[in-house]
Amino acid sequence: MDNFEAVIGRLMLAHAKLKAIDPGLLSEKRRKERSKRMRELRRAIEDIIALKFSELSEAGRQNAEELDAATSQLLDTLSGMQTAIQII
């Protein structure tokens, strides 16, 4: 999702515009429609944020695995160096 910020911004702007409408000026049918659209926008925002969080969590998990592997290699290298020092 390359344009995460742009998508979230547009959705939040659309929600804010709907929220700014005075419900007292709307018919009952229009108030219900406004509420429905606001709920849909909130849900879309929450879904996109959850998707992005999941994406970031996966990247973090992969980074942690790579770090663990690098740490293991480093420990092996240090152990080999200590052995070489003892031999010398």
Short mmCIF file of C-alpha atoms in Angstrom, two decimals:
data_model
loop_
_atom_site.label_atom_id
_atom_site.label_comp_id
_atom_site.label_asym_id
_atom_site.label_seq_id
_atom_site.Cartn_x
_atom_site.Cartn_y
_atom_site.Cartn_z
CA MET A 1 0.00 0.00 0.00
CA ASP A 2 2.19 2.76 -1.33
CA ASN A 3 -0.23 5.60 -0.71
CA PHE A 4 -1.36 4.66 2.79
CA GLU A 5 -1.26 8.23 4.08
CA ALA A 6 -3.14 9.57 1.06
CA VAL A 7 -5.88 6.95 1.35
CA ILE A 8 -6.30 7.46 5.09
CA GLY A 9 -6.28 11.23 4.59
CA ARG A 10 -9.01 11.09 1.97
CA LEU A 11 -11.19 8.81 4.07
CA MET A 12 -10.74 10.98 7.15
CA LEU A 13 -11.50 14.12 5.16
CA ALA A 14 -14.68 12.57 3.76
CA HIS A 15 -15.69 11.55 7.29
CA ALA A 16 -14.98 15.04 8.63
CA LYS A 17 -17.06 16.62 5.86
CA LEU A 18 -20.01 14.40 6.68
CA LYS A 19 -19.60 15.06 10.38
CA ALA A 20 -19.55 18.82 9.76
CA ILE A 21 -23.03 18.71 8.24
CA ASP A 22 -25.60 19.90 10.75
CA PRO A 23 -27.97 16.94 11.19
CA GLY A 24 -30.73 19.36 12.13
CA LEU A 25 -30.80 20.58 8.54
CA LEU A 26 -31.35 17.08 7.15
CA SER A 27 -34.48 15.01 6.74
CA GLU A 28 -34.75 11.81 8.76
CA LYS A 29 -33.85 9.79 5.66
CA ARG A 30 -30.77 11.94 4.99
CA ARG A 31 -29.68 11.73 8.68
CA LYS A 32 -29.82 7.94 8.51
CA GLU A 33 -27.88 7.94 5.24
CA ARG A 34 -25.28 10.31 6.75
CA SER A 35 -24.87 8.07 9.79
CA LYS A 36 -24.58 4.99 7.61
CA ARG A 37 -21.88 6.59 5.43
CA MET A 38 -19.97 7.82 8.49
CA ARG A 39 -19.98 4.27 9.92
CA GLU A 40 -18.78 2.88 6.59
CA LEU A 41 -15.96 5.41 6.45
CA ARG A 42 -14.90 4.70 10.03
CA ARG A 43 -14.90 0.98 9.27
CA ALA A 44 -12.82 1.51 6.13
CA ILE A 45 -10.33 3.62 8.10
CA GLU A 46 -10.07 0.96 10.80
CA ASP A 47 -9.62 -1.81 8.21
CA ILE A 48 -6.86 0.03 6.38
CA ILE A 49 -5.05 0.84 9.63
CA ALA A 50 -5.33 -2.81 10.70
CA LEU A 51 -3.95 -3.91 7.33
CA LYS A 52 -1.02 -1.50 7.62
CA PHE A 53 -0.35 -2.61 11.21
CA SER A 54 -0.37 -6.24 10.09
CA GLU A 55 2.06 -5.36 7.30
CA LEU A 56 4.37 -3.61 9.78
CA SER A 57 4.10 -6.48 12.26
CA GLU A 58 5.10 -8.97 9.58
CA ALA A 59 8.06 -6.82 8.58
CA GLY A 60 9.08 -6.59 12.25
CA ARG A 61 8.82 -10.35 12.65
CA GLN A 62 10.99 -10.90 9.59
CA ASN A 63 13.55 -8.39 10.87
CA ALA A 64 13.62 -10.17 14.23
CA GLU A 65 14.27 -13.50 12.50
CA GLU A 66 17.09 -11.97 10.47
CA LEU A 67 18.55 -10.41 13.62
CA ASP A 68 18.40 -13.77 15.43
CA ALA A 69 20.21 -15.45 12.53
CA ALA A 70 22.88 -12.73 12.42
CA THR A 71 23.35 -12.96 16.20
CA SER A 72 23.77 -16.72 15.94
CA GLN A 73 26.38 -16.30 13.20
CA LEU A 74 28.18 -13.70 15.30
CA LEU A 75 28.28 -16.03 18.30
CA ASP A 76 29.68 -18.82 16.11
CA THR A 77 32.34 -16.47 14.73
CA LEU A 78 33.30 -15.26 18.23
CA SER A 79 33.52 -18.83 19.46
CA GLY A 80 35.80 -19.68 16.54
CA MET A 81 37.96 -16.64 17.28
CA GLN A 82 38.26 -17.60 20.95
CA THR A 83 39.33 -21.09 19.95
CA ALA A 84 41.91 -19.66 17.55
CA ILE A 85 43.25 -17.33 20.27
CA GLN A 86 43.58 -20.23 22.71
CA ILE A 87 45.47 -22.26 20.11
CA ILE A 88 47.83 -19.38 19.40
#
